[in-house]
Coordinates of N, CA and C and ligand atoms in Angstrom, one line a residue:
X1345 N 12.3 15.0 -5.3 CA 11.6 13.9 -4.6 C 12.3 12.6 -4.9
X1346 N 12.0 11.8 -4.2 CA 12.7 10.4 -3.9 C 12.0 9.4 -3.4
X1347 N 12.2 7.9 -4.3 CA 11.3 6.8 -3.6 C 12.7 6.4 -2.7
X1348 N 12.5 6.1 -1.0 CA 13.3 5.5 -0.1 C 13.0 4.0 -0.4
X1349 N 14.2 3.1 0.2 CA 14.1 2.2 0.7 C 13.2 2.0 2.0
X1350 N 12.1 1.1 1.8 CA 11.5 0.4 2.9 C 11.9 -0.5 4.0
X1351 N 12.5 -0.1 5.0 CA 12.9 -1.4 5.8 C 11.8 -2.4 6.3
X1352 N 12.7 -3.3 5.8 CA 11.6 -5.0 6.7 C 12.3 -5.8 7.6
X1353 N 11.2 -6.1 8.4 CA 11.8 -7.2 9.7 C 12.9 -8.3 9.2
X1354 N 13.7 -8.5 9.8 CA 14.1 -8.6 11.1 C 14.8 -7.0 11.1
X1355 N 14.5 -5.9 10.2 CA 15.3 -5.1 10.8 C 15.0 -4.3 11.8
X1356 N 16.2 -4.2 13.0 CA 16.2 -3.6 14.2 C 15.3 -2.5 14.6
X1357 N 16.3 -1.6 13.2 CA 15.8 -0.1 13.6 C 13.8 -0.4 13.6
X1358 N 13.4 -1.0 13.3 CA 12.0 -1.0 13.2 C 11.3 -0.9 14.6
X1359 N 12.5 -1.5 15.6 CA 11.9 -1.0 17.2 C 12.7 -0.2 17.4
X1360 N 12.7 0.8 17.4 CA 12.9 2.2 17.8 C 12.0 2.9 18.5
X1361 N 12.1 3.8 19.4 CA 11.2 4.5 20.1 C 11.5 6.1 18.9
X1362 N 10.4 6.1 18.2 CA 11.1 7.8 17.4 C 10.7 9.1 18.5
X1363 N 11.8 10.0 17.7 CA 12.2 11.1 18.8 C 10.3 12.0 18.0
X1364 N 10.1 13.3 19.2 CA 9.6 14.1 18.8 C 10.3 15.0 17.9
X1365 N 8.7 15.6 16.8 CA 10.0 16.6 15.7 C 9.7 17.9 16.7
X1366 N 11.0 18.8 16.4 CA 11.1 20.2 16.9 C 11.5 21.1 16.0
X1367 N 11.6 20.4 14.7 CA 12.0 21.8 13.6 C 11.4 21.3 12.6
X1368 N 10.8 22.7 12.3 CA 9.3 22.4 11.2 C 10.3 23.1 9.8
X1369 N 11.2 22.4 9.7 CA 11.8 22.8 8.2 C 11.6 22.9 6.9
X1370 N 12.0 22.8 5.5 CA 12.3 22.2 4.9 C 12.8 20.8 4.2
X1371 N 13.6 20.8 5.3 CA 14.0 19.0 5.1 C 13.0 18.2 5.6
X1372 N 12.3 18.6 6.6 CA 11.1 17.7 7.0 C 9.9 17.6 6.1
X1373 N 9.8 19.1 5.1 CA 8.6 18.9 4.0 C 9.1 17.8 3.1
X1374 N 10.5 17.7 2.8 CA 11.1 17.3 2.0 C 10.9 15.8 1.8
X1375 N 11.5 15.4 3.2 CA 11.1 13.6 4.0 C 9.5 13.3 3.9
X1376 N 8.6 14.2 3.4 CA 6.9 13.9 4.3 C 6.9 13.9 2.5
X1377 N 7.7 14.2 1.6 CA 7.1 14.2 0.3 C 8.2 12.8 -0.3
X1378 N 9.0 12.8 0.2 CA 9.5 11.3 -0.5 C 9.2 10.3 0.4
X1379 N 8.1 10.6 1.6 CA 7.2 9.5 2.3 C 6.1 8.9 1.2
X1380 N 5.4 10.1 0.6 CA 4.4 9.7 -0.1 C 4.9 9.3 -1.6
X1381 N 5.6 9.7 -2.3 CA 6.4 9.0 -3.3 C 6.7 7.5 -3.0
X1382 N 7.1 7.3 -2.3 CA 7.4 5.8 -1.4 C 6.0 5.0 -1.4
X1383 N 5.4 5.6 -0.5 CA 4.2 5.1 0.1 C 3.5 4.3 -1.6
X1384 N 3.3 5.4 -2.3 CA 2.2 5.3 -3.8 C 3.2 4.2 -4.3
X1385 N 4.4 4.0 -4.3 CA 5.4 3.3 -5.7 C 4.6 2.1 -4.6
X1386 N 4.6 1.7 -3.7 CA 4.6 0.3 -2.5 C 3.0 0.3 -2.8
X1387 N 2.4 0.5 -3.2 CA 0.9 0.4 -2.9 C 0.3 0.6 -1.5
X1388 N 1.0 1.6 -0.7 CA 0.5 1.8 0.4 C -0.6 2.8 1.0
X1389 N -1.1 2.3 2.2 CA -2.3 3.5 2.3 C -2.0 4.6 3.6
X1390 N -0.4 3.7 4.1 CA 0.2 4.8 5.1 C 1.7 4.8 5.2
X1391 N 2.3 5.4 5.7 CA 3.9 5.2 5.9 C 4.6 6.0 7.3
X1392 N 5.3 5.5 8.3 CA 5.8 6.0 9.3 C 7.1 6.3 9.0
X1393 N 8.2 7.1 9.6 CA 9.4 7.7 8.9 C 10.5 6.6 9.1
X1394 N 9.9 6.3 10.5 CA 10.7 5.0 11.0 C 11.4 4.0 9.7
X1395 N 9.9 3.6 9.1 CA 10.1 2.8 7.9 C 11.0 3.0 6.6
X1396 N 11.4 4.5 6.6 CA 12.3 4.6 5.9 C 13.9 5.5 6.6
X1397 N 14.0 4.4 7.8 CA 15.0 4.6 8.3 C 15.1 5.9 9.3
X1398 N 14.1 6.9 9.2 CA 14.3 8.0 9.9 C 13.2 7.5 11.4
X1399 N 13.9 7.9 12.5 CA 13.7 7.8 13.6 C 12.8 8.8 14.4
X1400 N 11.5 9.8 13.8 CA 11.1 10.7 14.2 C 9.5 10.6 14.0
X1401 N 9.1 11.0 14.7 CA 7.7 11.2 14.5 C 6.0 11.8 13.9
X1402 N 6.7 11.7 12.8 CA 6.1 11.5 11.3 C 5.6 10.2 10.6
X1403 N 4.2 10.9 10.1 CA 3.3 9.9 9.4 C 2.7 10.6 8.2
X1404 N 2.6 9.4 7.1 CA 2.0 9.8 6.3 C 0.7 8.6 5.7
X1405 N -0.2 9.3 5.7 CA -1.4 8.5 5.2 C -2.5 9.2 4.0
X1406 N -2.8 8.2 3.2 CA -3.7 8.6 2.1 C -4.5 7.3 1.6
X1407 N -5.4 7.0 1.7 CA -6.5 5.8 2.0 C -7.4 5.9 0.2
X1408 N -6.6 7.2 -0.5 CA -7.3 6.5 -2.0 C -8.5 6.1 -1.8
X1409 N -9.5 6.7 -1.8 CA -11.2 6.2 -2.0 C -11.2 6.5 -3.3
X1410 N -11.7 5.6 -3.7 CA -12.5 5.7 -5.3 C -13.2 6.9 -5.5
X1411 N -12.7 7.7 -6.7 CA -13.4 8.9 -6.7 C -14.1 8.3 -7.6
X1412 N -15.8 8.9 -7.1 CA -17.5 8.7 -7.7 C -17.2 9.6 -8.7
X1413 N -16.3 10.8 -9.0 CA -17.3 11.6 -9.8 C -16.0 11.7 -10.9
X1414 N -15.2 10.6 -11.2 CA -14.3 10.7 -12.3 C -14.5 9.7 -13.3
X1415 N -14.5 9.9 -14.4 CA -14.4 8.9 -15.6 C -14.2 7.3 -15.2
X1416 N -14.8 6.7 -15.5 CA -14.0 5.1 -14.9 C -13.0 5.0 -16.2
X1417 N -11.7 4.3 -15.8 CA -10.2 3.9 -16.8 C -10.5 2.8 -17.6
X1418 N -10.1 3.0 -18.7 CA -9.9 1.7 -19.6 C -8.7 1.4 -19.3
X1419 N -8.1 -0.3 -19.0 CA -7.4 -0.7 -18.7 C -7.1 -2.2 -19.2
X1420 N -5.7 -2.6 -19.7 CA -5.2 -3.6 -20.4 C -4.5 -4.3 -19.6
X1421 N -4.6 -5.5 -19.1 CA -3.1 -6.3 -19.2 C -3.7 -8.0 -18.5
X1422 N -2.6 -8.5 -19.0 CA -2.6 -10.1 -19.0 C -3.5 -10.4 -20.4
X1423 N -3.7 -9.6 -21.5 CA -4.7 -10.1 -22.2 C -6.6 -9.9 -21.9
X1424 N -7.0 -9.5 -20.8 CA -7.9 -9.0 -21.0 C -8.7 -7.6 -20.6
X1425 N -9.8 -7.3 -20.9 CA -9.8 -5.6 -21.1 C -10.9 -4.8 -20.1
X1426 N -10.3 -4.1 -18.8 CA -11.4 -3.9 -18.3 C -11.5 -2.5 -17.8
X1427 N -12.6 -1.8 -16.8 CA -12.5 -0.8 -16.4 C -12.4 -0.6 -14.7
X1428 N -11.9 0.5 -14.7 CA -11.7 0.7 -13.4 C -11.9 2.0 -12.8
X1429 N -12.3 2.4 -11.4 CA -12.6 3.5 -10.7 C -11.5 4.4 -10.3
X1430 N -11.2 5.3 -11.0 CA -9.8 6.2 -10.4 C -9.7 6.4 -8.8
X1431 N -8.5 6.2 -8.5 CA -8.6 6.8 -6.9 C -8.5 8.2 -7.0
X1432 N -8.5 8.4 -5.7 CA -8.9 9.9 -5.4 C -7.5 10.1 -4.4
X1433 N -6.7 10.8 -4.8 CA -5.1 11.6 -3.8 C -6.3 12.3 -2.4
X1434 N -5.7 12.0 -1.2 CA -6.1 12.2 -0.2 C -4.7 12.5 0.5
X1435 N -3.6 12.8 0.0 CA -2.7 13.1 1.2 C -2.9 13.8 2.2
X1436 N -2.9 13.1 3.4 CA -2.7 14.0 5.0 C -1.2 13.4 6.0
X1437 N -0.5 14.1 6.3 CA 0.4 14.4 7.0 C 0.2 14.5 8.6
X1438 N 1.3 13.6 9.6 CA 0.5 13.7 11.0 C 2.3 14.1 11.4
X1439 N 2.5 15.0 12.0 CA 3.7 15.5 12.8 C 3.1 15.1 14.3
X1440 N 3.9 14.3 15.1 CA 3.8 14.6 16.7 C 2.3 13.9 17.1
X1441 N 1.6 13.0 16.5 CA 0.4 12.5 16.6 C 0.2 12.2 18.1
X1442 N -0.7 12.2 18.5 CA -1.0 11.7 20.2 C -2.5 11.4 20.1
X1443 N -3.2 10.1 20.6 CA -4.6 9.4 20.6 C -4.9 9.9 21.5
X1444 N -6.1 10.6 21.4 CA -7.0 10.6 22.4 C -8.1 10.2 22.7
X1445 N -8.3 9.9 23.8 CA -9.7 9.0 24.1 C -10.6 7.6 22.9
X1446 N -9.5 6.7 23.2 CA -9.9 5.6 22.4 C -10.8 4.3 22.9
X1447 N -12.0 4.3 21.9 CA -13.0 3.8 22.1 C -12.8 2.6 22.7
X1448 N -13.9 2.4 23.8 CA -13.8 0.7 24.3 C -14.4 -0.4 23.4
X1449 N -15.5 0.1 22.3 CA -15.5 -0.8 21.4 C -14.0 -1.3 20.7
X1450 N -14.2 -2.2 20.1 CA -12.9 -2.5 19.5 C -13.5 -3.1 17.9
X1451 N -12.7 -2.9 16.8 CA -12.8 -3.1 15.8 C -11.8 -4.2 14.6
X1452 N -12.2 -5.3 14.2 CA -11.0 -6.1 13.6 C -11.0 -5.8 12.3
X1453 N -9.6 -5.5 12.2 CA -9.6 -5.3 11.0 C -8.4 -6.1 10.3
X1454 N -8.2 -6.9 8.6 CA -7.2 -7.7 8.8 C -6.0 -6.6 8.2
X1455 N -4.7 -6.7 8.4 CA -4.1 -5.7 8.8 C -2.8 -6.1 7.6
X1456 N -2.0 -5.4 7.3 CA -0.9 -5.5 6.5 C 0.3 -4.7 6.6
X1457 N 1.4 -4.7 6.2 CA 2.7 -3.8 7.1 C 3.4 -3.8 5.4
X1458 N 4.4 -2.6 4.9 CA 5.2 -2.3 4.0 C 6.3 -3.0 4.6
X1459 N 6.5 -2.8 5.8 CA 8.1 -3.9 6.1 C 7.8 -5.1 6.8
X1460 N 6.5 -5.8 6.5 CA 6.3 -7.0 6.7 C 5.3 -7.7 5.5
X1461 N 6.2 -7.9 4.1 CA 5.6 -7.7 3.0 C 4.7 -9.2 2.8
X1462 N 3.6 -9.1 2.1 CA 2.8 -10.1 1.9 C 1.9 -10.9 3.3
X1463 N 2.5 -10.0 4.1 CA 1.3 -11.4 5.7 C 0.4 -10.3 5.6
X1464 N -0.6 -11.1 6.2 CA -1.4 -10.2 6.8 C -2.8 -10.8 7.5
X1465 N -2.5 -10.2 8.4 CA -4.1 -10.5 9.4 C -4.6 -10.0 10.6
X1466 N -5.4 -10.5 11.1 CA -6.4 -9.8 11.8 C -6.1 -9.4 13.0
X1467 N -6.3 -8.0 13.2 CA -5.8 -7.1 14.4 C -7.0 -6.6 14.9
X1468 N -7.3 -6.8 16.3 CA -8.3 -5.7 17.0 C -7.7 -4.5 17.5
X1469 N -8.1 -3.3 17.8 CA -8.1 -2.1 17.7 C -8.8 -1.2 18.0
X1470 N -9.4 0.0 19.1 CA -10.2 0.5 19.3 C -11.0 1.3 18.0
X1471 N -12.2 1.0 18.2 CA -13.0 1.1 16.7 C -12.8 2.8 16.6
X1472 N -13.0 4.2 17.0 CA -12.7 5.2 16.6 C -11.7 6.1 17.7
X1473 N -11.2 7.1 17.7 CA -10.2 7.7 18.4 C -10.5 9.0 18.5
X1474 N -10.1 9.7 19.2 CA -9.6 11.6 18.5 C -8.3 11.3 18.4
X1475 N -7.5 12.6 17.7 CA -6.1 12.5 17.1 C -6.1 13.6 17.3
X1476 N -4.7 14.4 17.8 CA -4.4 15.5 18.2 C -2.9 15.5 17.2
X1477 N -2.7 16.2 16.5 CA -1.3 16.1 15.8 C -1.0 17.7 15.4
X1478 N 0.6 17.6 14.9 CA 0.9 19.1 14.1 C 1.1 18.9 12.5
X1479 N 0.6 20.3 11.7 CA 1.2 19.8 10.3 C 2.2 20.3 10.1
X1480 N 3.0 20.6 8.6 CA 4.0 20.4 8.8 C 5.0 21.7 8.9
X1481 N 4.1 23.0 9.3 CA 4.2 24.4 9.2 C 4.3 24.2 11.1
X1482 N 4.2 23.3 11.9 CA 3.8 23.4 13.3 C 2.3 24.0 14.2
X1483 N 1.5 23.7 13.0 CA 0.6 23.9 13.4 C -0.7 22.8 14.2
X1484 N -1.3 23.0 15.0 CA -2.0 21.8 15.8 C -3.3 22.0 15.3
X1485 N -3.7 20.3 15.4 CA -5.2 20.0 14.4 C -5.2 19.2 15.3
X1486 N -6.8 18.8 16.0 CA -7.6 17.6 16.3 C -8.8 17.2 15.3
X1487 N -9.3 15.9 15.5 CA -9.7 15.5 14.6 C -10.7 13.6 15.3
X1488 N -12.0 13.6 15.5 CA -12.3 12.4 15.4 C -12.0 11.4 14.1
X1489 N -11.7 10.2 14.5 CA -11.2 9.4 13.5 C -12.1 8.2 13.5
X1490 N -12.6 7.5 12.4 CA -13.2 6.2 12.5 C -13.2 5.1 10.9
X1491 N -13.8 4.2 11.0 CA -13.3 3.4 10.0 C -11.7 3.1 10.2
X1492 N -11.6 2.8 8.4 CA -10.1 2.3 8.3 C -9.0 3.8 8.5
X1493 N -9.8 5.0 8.4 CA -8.8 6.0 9.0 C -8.3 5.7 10.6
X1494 N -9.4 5.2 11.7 CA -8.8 5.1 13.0 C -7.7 3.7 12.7
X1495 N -8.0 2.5 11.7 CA -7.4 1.2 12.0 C -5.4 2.1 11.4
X1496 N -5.8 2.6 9.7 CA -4.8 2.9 9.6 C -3.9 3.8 10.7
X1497 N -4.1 4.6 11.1 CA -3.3 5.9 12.0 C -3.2 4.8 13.4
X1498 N -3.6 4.4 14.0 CA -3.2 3.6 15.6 C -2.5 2.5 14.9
X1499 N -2.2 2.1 13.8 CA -1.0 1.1 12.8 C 0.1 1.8 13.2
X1500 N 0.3 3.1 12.2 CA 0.8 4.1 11.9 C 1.8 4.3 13.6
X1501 N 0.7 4.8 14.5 CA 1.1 5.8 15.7 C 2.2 4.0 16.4
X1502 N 1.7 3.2 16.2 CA 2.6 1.8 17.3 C 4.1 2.0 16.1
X1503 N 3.9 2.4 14.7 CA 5.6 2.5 14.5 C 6.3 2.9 15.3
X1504 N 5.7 4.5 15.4 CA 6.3 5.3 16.2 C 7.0 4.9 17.6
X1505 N 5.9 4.0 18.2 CA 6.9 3.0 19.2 C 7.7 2.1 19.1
X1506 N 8.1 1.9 17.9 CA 8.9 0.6 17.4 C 8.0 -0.9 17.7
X1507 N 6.6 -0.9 17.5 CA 5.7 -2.2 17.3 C 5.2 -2.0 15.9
X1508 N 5.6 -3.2 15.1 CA 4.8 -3.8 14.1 C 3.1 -4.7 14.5
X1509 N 2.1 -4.9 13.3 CA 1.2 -5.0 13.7 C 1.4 -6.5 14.2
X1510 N 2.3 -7.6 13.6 CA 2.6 -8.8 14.1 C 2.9 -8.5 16.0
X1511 N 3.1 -7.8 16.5 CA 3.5 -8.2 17.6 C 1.9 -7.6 18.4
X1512 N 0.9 -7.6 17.4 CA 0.0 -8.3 18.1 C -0.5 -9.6 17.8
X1513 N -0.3 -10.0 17.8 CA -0.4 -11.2 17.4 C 0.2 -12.2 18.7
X1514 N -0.4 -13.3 18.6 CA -0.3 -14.2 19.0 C 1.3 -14.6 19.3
X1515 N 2.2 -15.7 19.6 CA 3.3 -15.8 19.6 C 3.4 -17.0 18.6
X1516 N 2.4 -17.9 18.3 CA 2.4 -19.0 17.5 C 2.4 -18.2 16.3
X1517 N 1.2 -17.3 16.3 CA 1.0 -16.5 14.7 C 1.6 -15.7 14.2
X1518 N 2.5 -15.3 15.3 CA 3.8 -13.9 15.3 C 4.6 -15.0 14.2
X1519 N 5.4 -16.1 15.1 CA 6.3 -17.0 13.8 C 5.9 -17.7 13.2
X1520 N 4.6 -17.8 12.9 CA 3.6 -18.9 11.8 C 3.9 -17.9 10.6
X1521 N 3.7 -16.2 11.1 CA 4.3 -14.7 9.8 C 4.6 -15.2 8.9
X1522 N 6.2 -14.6 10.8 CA 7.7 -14.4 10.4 C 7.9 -15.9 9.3
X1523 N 7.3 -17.1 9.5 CA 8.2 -18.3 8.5 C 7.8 -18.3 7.6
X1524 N 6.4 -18.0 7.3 CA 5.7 -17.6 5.8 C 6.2 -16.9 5.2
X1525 N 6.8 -15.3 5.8 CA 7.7 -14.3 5.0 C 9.1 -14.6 4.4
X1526 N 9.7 -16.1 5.4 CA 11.2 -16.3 5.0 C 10.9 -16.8 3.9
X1527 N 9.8 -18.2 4.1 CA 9.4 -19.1 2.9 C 9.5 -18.4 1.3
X1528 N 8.3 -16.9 1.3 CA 8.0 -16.0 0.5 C 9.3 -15.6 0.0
X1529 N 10.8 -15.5 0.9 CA 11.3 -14.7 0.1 C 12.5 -15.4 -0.3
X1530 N 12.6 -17.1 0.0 CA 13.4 -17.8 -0.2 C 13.1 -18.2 -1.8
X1531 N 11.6 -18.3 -1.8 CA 11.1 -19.2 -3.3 C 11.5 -17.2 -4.0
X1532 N 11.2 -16.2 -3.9 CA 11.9 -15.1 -4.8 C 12.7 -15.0 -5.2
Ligands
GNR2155 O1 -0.6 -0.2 3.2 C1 -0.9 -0.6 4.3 N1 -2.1 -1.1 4.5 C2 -2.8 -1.4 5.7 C3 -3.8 -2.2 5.7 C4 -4.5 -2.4 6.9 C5 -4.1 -1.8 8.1 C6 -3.0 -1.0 8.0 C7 -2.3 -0.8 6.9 S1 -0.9 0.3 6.8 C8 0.0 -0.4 5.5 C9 1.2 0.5 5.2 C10 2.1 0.4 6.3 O2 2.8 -0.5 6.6 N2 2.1 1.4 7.1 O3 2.9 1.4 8.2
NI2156 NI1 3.1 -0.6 8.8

């Protein structure tokens, strides 16, 4: 396994239209496990393949809920001493994902991107979906989705078209971002 580089805007490949997968390999378990290695090292709760350069249509998501029924952590740093709720590994895998029938409610949620590090804000989004996808043996699963599982995966599924969540956004608030991120990475 392997943590990849994350690409970030302005990079190109980030609009890419990704291809469908048609070979349920090896190499592809391989890419969907140093998705999630990546994903955990970034603090993320999802990852598109796009993101780490690969142009295909693959998702990885794991939303870490607090597990209720584990020990809470002793935990040190900066000097003071506290406890905390272990997450809980949820890895799920989306090969070939396709939305179906998405709600006319709509839901805001404020939103965040791995290659648009540090912005973040508020996206509306149809509040739940079905999700028709393959895993990673080629096998097909549907599935109603809601909460931050429908916000994350319709995140997720616009990689796949080469849209970040900023290009919903506004055009003032798209480069109000983009100049906070330059700012962010000029004072780095
Ligand atoms: O880690 C992430 N958090 C997040 C928060 C709100 C809505 C979507 C996301 S996905 C993001 C990881 C990422 O960039 N996936 O493409
Ligand atoms: Ni993203």
């Amino acid at each position: 396994m392997a943590i990849r580089e994350i690409l970030e805007v302005p990079d190109a490949r980030l609009k890419t239209v990704s291809k469908p997968v048609e070979t349920f390999d090896e190499a592809l378990k391989t890419l969907a496990a140093d998705m999630f290695e990546t994903m955990y090292a970034a603090d993320g709760i999802g990852l598109a393949a796009i993101q780490v350069g690969e142009p295909i249509r693959l998702l990885v998501i794991d939303l870490q809920p607090e597990d209720p029924d584990a020990e809470p952590e002793e935990c040190d740093h900066g000097g003071h001493h506290h406890t905390h709720q272990p997450l809980k590994k949820e890895p799920r895998v989306f090969v070939n994902p396709v939305i179906l029938d998405p709600a006319e409610e709509l839901n805001t949620y404020q939103e965040g991107c791995l290659s648009v590090p540090e912005i973040y804000a508020d996206v509306e989004r149809p509040k739940t979906c079905r999700v028709r996808w393959q895993d990673l043996d080629g096998k097909f699963h549907e599935e109603a989705m809601e909460g931050i599982m429908a916000t994350c995966i319709q995140h997720e599924m616009d990689h796949l078209e080469g849209i970040l969540f900023i290009d919903h956004l506004s055009r003032l608030k798209r480069s109000m971002a983009l100049k906070k991120l330059e700012k962010l990475r000029k004072a780095a």
